[in-house]
PDB file of C-alpha atoms in Angstrom:
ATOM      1  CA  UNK T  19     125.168  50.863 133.440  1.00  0.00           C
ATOM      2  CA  UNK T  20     125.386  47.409 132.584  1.00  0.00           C
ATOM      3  CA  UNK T  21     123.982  44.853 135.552  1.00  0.00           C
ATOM      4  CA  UNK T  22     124.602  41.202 135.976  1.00  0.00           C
ATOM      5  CA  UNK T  23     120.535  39.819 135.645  1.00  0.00           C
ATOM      6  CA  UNK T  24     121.213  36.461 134.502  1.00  0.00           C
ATOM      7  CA  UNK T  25     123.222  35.340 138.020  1.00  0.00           C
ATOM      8  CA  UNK T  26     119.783  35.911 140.206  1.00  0.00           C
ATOM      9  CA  UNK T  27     116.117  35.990 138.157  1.00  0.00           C
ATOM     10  CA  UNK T  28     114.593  35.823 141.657  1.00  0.00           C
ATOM     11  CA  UNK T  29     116.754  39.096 142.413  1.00  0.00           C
ATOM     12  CA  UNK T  30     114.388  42.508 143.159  1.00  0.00           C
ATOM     13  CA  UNK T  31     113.783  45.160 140.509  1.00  0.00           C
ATOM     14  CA  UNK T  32     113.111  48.720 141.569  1.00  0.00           C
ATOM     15  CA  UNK T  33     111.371  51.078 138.943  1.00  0.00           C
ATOM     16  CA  UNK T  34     110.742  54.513 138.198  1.00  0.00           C
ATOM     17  CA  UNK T  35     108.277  54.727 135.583  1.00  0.00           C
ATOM     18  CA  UNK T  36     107.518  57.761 134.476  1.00  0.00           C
ATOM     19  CA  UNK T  37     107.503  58.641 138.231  1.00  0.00           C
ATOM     20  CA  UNK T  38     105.454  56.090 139.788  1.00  0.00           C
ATOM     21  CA  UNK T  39     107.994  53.649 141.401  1.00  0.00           C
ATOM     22  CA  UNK T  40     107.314  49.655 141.296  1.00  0.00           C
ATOM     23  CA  UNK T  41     109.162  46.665 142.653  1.00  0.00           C
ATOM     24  CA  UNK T  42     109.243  43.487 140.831  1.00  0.00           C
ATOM     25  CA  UNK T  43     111.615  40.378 139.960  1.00  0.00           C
ATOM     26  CA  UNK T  44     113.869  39.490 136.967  1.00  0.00           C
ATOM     27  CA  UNK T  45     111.891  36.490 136.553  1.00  0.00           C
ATOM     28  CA  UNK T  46     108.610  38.472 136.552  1.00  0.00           C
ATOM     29  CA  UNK T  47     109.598  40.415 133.588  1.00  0.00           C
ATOM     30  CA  UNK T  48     111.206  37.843 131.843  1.00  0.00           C
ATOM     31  CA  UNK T  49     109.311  34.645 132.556  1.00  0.00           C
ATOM     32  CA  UNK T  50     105.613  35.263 130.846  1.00  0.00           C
ATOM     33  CA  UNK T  51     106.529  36.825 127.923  1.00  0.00           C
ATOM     34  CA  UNK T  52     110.425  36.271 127.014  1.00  0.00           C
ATOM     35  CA  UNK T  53     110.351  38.123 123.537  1.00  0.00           C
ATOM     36  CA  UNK T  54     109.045  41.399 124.792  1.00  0.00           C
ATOM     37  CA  UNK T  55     110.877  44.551 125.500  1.00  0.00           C
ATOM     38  CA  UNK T  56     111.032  43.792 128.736  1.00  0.00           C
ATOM     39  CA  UNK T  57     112.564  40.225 128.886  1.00  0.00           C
ATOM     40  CA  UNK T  58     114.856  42.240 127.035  1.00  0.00           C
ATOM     41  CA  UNK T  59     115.568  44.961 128.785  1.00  0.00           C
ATOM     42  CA  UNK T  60     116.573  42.749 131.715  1.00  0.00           C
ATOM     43  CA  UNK T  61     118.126  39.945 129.782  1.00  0.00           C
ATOM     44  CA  UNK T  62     121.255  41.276 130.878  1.00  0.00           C
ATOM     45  CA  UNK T  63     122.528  42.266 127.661  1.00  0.00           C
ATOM     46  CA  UNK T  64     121.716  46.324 127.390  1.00  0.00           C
ATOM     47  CA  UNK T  65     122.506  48.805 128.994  1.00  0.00           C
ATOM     48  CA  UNK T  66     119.670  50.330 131.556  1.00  0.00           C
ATOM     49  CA  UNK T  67     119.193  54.215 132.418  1.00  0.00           C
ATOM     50  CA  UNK T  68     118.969  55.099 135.763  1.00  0.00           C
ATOM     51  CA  UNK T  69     117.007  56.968 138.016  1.00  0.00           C
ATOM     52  CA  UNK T  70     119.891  60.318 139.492  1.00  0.00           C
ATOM     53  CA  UNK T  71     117.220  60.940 142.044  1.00  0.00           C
ATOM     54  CA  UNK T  72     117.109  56.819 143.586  1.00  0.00           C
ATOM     55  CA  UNK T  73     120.115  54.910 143.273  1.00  0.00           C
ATOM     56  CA  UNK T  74     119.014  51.609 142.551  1.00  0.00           C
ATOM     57  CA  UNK T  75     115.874  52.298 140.093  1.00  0.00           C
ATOM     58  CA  UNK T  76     115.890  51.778 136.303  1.00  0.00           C
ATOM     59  CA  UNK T  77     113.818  54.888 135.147  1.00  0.00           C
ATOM     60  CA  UNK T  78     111.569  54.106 132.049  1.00  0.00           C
ATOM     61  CA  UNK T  79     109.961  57.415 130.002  1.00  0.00           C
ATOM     62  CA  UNK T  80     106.638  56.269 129.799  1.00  0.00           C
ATOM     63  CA  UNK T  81     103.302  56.803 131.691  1.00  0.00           C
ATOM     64  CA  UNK T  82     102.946  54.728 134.629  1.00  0.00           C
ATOM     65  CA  UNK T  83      99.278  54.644 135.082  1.00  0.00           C
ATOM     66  CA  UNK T  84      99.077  51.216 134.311  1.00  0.00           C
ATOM     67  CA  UNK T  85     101.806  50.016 134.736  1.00  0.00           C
ATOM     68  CA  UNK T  86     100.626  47.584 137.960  1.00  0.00           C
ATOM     69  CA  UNK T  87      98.026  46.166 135.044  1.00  0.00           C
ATOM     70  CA  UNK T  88     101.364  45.326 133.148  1.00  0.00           C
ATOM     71  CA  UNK T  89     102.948  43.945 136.237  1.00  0.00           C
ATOM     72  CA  UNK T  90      99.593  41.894 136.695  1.00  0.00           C
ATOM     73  CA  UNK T  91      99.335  40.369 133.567  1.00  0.00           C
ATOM     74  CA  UNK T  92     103.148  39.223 134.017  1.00  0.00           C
ATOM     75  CA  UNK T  93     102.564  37.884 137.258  1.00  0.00           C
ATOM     76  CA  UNK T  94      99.617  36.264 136.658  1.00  0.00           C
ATOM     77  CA  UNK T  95      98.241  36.092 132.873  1.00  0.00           C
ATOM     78  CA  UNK T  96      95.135  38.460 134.628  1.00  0.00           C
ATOM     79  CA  UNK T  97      93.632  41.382 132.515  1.00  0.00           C
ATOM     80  CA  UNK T  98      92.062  43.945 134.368  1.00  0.00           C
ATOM     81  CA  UNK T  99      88.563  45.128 134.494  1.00  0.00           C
ATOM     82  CA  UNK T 100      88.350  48.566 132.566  1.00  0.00           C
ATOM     83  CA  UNK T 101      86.614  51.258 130.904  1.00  0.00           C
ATOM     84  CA  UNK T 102      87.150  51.074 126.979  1.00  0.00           C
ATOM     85  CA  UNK T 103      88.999  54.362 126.860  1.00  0.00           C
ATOM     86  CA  UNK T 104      91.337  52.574 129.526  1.00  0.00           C
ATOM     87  CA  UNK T 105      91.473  49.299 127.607  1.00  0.00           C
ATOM     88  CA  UNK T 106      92.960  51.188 124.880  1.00  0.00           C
ATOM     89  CA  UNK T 107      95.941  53.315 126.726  1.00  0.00           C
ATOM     90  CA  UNK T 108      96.634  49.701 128.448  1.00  0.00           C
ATOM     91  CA  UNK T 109      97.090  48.844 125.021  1.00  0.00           C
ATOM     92  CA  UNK T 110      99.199  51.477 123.809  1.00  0.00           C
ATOM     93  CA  UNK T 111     101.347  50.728 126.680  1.00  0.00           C
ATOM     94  CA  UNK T 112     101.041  46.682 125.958  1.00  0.00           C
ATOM     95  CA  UNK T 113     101.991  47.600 122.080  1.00  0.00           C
ATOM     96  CA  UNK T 114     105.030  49.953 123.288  1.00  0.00           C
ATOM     97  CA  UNK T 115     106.664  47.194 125.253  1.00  0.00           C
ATOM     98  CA  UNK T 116     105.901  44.187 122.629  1.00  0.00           C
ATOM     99  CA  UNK T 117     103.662  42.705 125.036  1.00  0.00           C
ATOM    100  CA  UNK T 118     101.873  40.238 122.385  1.00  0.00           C
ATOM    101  CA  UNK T 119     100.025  38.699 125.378  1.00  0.00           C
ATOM    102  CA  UNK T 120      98.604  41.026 126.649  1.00  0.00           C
ATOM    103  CA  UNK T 121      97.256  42.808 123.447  1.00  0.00           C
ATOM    104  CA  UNK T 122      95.722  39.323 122.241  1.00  0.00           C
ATOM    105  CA  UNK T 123      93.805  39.147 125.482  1.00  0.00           C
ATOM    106  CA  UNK T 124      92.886  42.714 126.030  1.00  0.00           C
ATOM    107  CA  UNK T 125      91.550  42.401 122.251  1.00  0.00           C
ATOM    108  CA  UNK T 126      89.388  39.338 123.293  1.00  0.00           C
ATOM    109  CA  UNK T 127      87.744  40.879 126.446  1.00  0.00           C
ATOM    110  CA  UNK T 128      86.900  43.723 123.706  1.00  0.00           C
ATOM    111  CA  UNK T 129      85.520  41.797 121.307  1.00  0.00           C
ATOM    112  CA  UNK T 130      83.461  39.167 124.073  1.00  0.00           C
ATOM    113  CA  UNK T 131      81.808  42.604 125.662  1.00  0.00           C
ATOM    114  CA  UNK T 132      80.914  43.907 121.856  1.00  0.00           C
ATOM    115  CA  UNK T 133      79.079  40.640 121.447  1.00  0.00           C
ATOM    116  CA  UNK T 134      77.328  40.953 124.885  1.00  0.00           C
ATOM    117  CA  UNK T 135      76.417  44.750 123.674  1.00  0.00           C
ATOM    118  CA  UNK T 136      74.780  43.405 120.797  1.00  0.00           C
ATOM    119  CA  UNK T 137      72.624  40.770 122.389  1.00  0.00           C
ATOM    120  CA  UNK T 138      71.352  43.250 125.284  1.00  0.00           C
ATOM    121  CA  UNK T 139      68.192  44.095 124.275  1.00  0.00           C
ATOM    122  CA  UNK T 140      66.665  47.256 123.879  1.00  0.00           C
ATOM    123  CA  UNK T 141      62.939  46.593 124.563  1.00  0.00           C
ATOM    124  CA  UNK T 142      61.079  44.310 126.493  1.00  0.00           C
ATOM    125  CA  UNK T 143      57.956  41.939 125.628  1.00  0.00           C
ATOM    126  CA  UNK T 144      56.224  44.495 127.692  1.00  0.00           C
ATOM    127  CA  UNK T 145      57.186  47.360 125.381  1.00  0.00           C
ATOM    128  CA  UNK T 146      56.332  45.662 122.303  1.00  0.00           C
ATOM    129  CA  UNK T 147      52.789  44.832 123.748  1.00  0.00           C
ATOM    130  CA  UNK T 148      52.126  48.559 123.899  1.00  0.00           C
ATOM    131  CA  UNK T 149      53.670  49.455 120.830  1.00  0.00           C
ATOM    132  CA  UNK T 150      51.563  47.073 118.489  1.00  0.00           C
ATOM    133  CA  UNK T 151      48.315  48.620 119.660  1.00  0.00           C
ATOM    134  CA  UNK T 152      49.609  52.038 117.325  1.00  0.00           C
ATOM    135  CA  UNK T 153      49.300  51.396 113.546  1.00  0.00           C
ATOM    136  CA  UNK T 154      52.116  51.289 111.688  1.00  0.00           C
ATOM    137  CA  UNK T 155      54.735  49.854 113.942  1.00  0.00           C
ATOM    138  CA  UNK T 156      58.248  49.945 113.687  1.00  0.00           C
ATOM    139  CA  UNK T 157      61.328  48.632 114.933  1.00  0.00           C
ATOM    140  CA  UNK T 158      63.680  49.694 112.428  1.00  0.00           C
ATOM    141  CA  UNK T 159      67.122  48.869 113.186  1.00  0.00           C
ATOM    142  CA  UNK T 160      66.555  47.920 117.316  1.00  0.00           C
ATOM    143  CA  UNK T 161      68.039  45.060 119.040  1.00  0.00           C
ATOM    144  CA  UNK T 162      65.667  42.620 120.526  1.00  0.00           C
ATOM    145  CA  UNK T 163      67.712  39.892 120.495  1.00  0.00           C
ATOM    146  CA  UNK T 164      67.005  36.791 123.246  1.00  0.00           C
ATOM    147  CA  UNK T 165      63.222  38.287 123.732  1.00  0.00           C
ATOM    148  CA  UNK T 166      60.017  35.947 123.513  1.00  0.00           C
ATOM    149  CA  UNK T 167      57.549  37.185 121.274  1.00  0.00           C
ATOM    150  CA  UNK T 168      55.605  34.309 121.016  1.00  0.00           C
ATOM    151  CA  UNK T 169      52.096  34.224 120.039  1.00  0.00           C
ATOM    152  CA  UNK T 170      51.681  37.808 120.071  1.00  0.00           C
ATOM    153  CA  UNK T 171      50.092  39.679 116.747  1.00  0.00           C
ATOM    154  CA  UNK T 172      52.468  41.678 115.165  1.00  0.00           C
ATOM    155  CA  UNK T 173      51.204  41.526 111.789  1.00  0.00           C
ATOM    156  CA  UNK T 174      52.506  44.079 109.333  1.00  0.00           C
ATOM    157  CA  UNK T 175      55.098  45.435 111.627  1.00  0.00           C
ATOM    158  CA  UNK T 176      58.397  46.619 110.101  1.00  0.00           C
ATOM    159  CA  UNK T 177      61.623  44.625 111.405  1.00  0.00           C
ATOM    160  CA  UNK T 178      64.003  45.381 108.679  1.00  0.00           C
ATOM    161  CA  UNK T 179      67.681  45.748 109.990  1.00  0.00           C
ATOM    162  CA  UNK T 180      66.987  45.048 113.364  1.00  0.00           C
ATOM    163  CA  UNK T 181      68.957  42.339 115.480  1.00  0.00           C
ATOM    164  CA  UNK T 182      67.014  39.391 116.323  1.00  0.00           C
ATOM    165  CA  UNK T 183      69.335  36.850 117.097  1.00  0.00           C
ATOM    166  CA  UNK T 184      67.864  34.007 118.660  1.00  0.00           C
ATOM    167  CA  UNK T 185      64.166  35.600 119.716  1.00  0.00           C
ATOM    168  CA  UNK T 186      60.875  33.511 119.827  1.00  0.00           C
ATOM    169  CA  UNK T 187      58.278  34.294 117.378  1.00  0.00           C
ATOM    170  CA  UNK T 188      56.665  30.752 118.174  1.00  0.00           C
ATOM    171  CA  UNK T 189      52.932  31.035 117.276  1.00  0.00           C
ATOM    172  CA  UNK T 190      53.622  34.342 116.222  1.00  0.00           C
ATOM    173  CA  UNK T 191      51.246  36.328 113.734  1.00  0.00           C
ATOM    174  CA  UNK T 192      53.718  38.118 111.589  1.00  0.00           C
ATOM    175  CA  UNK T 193      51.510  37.776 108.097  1.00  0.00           C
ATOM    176  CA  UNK T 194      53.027  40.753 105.621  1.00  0.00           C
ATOM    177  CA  UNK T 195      55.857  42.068 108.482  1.00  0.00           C
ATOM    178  CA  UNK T 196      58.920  43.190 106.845  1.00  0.00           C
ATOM    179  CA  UNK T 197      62.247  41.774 108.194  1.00  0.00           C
ATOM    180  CA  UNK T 198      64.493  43.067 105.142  1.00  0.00           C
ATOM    181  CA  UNK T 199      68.211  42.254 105.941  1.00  0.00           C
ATOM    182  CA  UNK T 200      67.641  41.596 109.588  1.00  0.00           C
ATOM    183  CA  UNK T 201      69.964  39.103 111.768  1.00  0.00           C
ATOM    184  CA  UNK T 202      67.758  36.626 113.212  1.00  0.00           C
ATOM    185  CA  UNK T 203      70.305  33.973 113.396  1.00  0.00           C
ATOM    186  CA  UNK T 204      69.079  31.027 116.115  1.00  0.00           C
ATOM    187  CA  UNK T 205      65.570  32.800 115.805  1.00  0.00           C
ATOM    188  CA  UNK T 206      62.181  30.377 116.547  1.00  0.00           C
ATOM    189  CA  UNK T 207      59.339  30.428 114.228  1.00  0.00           C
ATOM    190  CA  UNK T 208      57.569  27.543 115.078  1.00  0.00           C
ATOM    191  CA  UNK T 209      54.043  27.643 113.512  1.00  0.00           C
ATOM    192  CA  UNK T 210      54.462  31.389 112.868  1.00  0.00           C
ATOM    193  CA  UNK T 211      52.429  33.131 110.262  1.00  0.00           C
ATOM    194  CA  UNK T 212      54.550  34.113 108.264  1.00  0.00           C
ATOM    195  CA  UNK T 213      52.406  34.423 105.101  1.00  0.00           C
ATOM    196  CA  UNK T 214      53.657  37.298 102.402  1.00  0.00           C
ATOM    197  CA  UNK T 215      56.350  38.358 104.855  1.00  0.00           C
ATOM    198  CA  UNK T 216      59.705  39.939 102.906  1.00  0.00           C
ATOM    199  CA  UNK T 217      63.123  38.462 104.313  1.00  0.00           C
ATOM    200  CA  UNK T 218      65.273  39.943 101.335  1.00  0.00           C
ATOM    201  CA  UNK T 219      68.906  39.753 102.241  1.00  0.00           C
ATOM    202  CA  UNK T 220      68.031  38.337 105.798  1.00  0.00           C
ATOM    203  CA  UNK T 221      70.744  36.052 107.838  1.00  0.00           C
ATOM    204  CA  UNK T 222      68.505  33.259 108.994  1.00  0.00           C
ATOM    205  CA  UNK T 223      71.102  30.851 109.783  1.00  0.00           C
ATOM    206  CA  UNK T 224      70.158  27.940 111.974  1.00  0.00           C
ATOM    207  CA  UNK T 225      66.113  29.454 112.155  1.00  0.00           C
ATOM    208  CA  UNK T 226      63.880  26.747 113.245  1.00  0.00           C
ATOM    209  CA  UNK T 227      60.662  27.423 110.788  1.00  0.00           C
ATOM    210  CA  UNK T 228      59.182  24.002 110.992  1.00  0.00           C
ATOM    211  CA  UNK T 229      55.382  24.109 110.442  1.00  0.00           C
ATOM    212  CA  UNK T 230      55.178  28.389 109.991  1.00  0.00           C
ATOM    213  CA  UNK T 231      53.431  29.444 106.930  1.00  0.00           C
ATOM    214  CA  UNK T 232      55.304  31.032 104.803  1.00  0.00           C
ATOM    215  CA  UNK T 233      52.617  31.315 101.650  1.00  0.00           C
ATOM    216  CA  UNK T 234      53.917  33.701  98.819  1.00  0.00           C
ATOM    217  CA  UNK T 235      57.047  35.038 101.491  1.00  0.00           C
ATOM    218  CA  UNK T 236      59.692  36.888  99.842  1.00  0.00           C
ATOM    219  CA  UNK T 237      63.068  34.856 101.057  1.00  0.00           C
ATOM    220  CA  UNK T 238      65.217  36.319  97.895  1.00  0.00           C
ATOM    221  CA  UNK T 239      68.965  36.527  98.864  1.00  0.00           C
ATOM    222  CA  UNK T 240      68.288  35.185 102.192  1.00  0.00           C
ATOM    223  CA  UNK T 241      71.057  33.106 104.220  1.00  0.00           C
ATOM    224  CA  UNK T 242      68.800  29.672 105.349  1.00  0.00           C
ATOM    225  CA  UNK T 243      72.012  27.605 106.024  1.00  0.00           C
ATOM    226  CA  UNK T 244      71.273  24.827 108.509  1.00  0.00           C
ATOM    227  CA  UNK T 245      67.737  26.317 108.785  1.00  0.00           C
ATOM    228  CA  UNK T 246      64.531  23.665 109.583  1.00  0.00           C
ATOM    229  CA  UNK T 247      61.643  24.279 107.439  1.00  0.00           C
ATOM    230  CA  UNK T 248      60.103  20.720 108.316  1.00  0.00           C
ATOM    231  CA  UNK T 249      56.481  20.855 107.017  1.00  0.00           C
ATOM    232  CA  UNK T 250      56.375  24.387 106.559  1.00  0.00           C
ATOM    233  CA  UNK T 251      54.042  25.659 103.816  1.00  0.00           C
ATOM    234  CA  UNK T 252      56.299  27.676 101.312  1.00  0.00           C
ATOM    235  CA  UNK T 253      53.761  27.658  98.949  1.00  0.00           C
ATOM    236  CA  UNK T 254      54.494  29.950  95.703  1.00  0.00           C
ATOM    237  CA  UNK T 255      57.538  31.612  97.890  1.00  0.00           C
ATOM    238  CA  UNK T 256      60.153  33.253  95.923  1.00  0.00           C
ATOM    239  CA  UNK T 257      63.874  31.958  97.530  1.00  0.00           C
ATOM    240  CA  UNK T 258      65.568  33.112  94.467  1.00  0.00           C
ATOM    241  CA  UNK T 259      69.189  32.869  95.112  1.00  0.00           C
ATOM    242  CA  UNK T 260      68.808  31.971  98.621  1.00  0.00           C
ATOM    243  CA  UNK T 261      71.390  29.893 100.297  1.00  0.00           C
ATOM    244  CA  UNK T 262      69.580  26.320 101.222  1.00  0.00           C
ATOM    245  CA  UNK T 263      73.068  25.140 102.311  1.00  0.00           C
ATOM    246  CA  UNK T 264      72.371  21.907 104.940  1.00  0.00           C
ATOM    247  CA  UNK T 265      68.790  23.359 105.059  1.00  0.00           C
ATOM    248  CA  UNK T 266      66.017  20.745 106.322  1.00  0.00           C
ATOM    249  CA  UNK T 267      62.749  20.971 103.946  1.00  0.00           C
ATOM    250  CA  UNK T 268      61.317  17.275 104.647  1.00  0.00           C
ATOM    251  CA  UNK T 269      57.817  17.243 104.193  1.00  0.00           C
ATOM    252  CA  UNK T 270      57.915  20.910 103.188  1.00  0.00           C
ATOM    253  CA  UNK T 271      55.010  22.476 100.356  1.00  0.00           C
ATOM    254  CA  UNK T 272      57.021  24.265  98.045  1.00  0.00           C
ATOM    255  CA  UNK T 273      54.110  24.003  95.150  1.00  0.00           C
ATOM    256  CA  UNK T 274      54.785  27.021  92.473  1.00  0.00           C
ATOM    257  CA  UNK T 275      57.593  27.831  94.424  1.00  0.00           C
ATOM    258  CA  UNK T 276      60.419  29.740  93.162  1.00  0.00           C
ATOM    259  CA  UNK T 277      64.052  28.097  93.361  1.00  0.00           C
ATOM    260  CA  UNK T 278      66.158  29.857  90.698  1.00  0.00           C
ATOM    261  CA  UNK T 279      69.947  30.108  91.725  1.00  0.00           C
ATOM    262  CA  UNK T 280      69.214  28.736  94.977  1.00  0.00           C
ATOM    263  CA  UNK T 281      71.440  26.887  96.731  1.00  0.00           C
ATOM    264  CA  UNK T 282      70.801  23.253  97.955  1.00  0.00           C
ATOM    265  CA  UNK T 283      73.569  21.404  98.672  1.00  0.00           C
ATOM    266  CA  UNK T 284      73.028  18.847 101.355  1.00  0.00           C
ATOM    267  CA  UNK T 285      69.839  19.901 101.604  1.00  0.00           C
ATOM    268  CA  UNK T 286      67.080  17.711 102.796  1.00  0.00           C
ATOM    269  CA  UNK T 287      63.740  17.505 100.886  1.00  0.00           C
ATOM    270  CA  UNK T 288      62.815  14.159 101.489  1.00  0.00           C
ATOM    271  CA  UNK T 289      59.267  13.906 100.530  1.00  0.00           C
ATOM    272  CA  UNK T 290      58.710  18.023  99.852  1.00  0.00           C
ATOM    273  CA  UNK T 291      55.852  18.847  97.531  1.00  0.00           C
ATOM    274  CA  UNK T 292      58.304  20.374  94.882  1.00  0.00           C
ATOM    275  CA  UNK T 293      54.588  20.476  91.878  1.00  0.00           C
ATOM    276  CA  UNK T 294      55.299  23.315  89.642  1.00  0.00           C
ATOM    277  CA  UNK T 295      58.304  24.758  91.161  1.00  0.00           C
ATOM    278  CA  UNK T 296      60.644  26.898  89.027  1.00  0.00           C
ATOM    279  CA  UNK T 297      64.059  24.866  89.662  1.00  0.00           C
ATOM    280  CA  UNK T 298      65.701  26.062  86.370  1.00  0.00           C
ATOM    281  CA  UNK T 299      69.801  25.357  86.236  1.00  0.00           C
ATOM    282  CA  UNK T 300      69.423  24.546  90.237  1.00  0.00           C
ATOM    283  CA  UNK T 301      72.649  21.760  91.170  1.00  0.00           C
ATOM    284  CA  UNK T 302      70.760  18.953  92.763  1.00  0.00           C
ATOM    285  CA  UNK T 303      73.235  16.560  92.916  1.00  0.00           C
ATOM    286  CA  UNK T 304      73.797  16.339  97.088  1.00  0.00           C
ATOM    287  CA  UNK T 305      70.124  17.059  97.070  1.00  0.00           C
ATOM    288  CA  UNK T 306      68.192  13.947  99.041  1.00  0.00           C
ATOM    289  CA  UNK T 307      64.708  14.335  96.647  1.00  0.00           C
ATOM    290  CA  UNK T 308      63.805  11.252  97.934  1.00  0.00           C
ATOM    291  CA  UNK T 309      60.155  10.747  97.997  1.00  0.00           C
ATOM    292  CA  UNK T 310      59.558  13.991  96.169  1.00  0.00           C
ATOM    293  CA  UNK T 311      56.878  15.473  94.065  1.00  0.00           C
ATOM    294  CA  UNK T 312      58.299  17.082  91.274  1.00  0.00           C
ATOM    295  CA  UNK T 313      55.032  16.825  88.887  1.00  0.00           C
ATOM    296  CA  UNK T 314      55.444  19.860  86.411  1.00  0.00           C
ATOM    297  CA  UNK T 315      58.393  21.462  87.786  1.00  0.00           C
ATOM    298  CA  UNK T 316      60.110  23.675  85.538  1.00  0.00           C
ATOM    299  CA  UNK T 317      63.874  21.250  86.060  1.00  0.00           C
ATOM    300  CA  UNK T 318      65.227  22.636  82.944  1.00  0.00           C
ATOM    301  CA  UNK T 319      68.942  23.030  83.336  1.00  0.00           C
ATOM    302  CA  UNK T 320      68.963  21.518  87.006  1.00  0.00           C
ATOM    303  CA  UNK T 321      72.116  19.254  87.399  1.00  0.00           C
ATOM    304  CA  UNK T 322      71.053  15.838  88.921  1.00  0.00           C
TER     305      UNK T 322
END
């Protein structure tokens, strides 16, 4: 049967979806999103297949579970609250009726409660003040993003590959901890010890490390972009290849420091003590060096 929908978009719709019967509008399924299946459907143009059992319904072969979530969204742009498993038959559904909408928004609520996942932490400062009285502490791998660990001693405890976005190590003693290839993006380490710690591979971005100590640290293959290392003491610390990108170092002690293939554009080291740093083929040219000591530095190859 082919009806007449273009005369009346306010007109009623009655529909047998796999069984479960709905009532909408023309405009309803046609006004939100106009190149979907639906707008289509009820364009006017095709024929419909209807229900022998109701005169008056338009049956559709597909589950109708959520179906009012469909209706919902058309209605009013709303995406319902829903267990992943759910999420992703309201998708199948969304994708089967060209529902680009929907699927875009049903993919953000997704990825938005991933992120909150990841920054729920799975210990408390409480927890980790019973844990460092054992020798040999670990947290391997755990999430403790957002927590303040600030002025506690957790010397020699093993971080690597844990999630430590944005926690506060302020004060901190963390002299020889590992934090290979963690993710402590945002993280504070204001006046932390930090002497002969190993940050291989670790994603620092945007770390605030003014004044810490970080004497004879490992920071090889780190990400430092945007990081602060105002007056830190980096002392004889190896940041080969690490990326210095918009990093601030004024003031910073770099003495016997090693610099090979790091990366220092825009980076600030306005009056660093740069004495006897290895700074072989390093590009310096959007490096401010203003102010800097650079008695005995090994510059050979640098680009200035």
């Amino acid at each position: 049967m082919k009806d007449d929908f273009q005369s009346d978009t306010s007109s009623v719709l009655r529909l047998n979806i796999g069984g479960k019967k709905f009532w909408t509008t023309i405009d309803t399924m046609t006004h939100r999103e106009p190149d979907s299946m639906l707008a289509a459907m009820f364009s006017g143009r095709h024929t419909l297949s209807q229900d022998p059992h109701k005169v008056g319904y338009v049956f559709v072969d597909r589950d109708g579970t959520h179906f009012r979530h469909i209706l919902n969204w058309l209605r009013d742009g709303v995406v319902p609250t829903l267990e992943e498993a759910e999420y992703t038959e309201l998708l199948r559904e969304a994708e089967y009726y060209q529902l680009l909408g929907l699927i875009d928004a049903v993919q953000d609520v997704l990825n938005k409660r991933k992120e909150d996942d990841e920054l729920r932490t799975e210990l408390t400062r409480t927890d980790i003040i019973k844990c460092i009285q054992s020798d040999k502490v670990r947290f391997r791998g755990v999430n403790l993003s957002g927590i303040d660990l600030s002025k506690l001693d957790l010397s020699f405890v093993d971080f690597s590959y844990a999630c430590l976005k944005n926690v506060f190590f302020s004060r901190a003693n963390l002299q020889s901890a590992k934090f290979r290839d963690v993710d402590a993006e945002g993280s504070i380490f204001h006046n932390a010890n930090l002497r002969e710690c190993e940050f291989t591979g670790a994603n620092l971005r945007g770390a605030l490390l003014a004044g810490a100590c970080l004497q004879s640290a490992n920071l090889q293959d780190a990400c430092l972009v945007d990081c602060s290392f105002c007056e830190a003491d980096l002392r004889s610390a190896h940041l080969q290849n690490a990326d210095l990108i918009n990093a601030n170092l004024e003031g910073a002690n770099l003495e016997g420091a090693n610099l090979k293939g790091a990366k220092l554009n825009n980076a600030n080291l306005k009056g660093a003590n740069l004495q006897r740093a290895y700074m072989r083929h390093v590009d310096l040219r959007d490096t401010d060096l203003e102010g800097a000591r650079l008695d005995g530095a090994n510059l050979l190859g640098s680009i200035r």
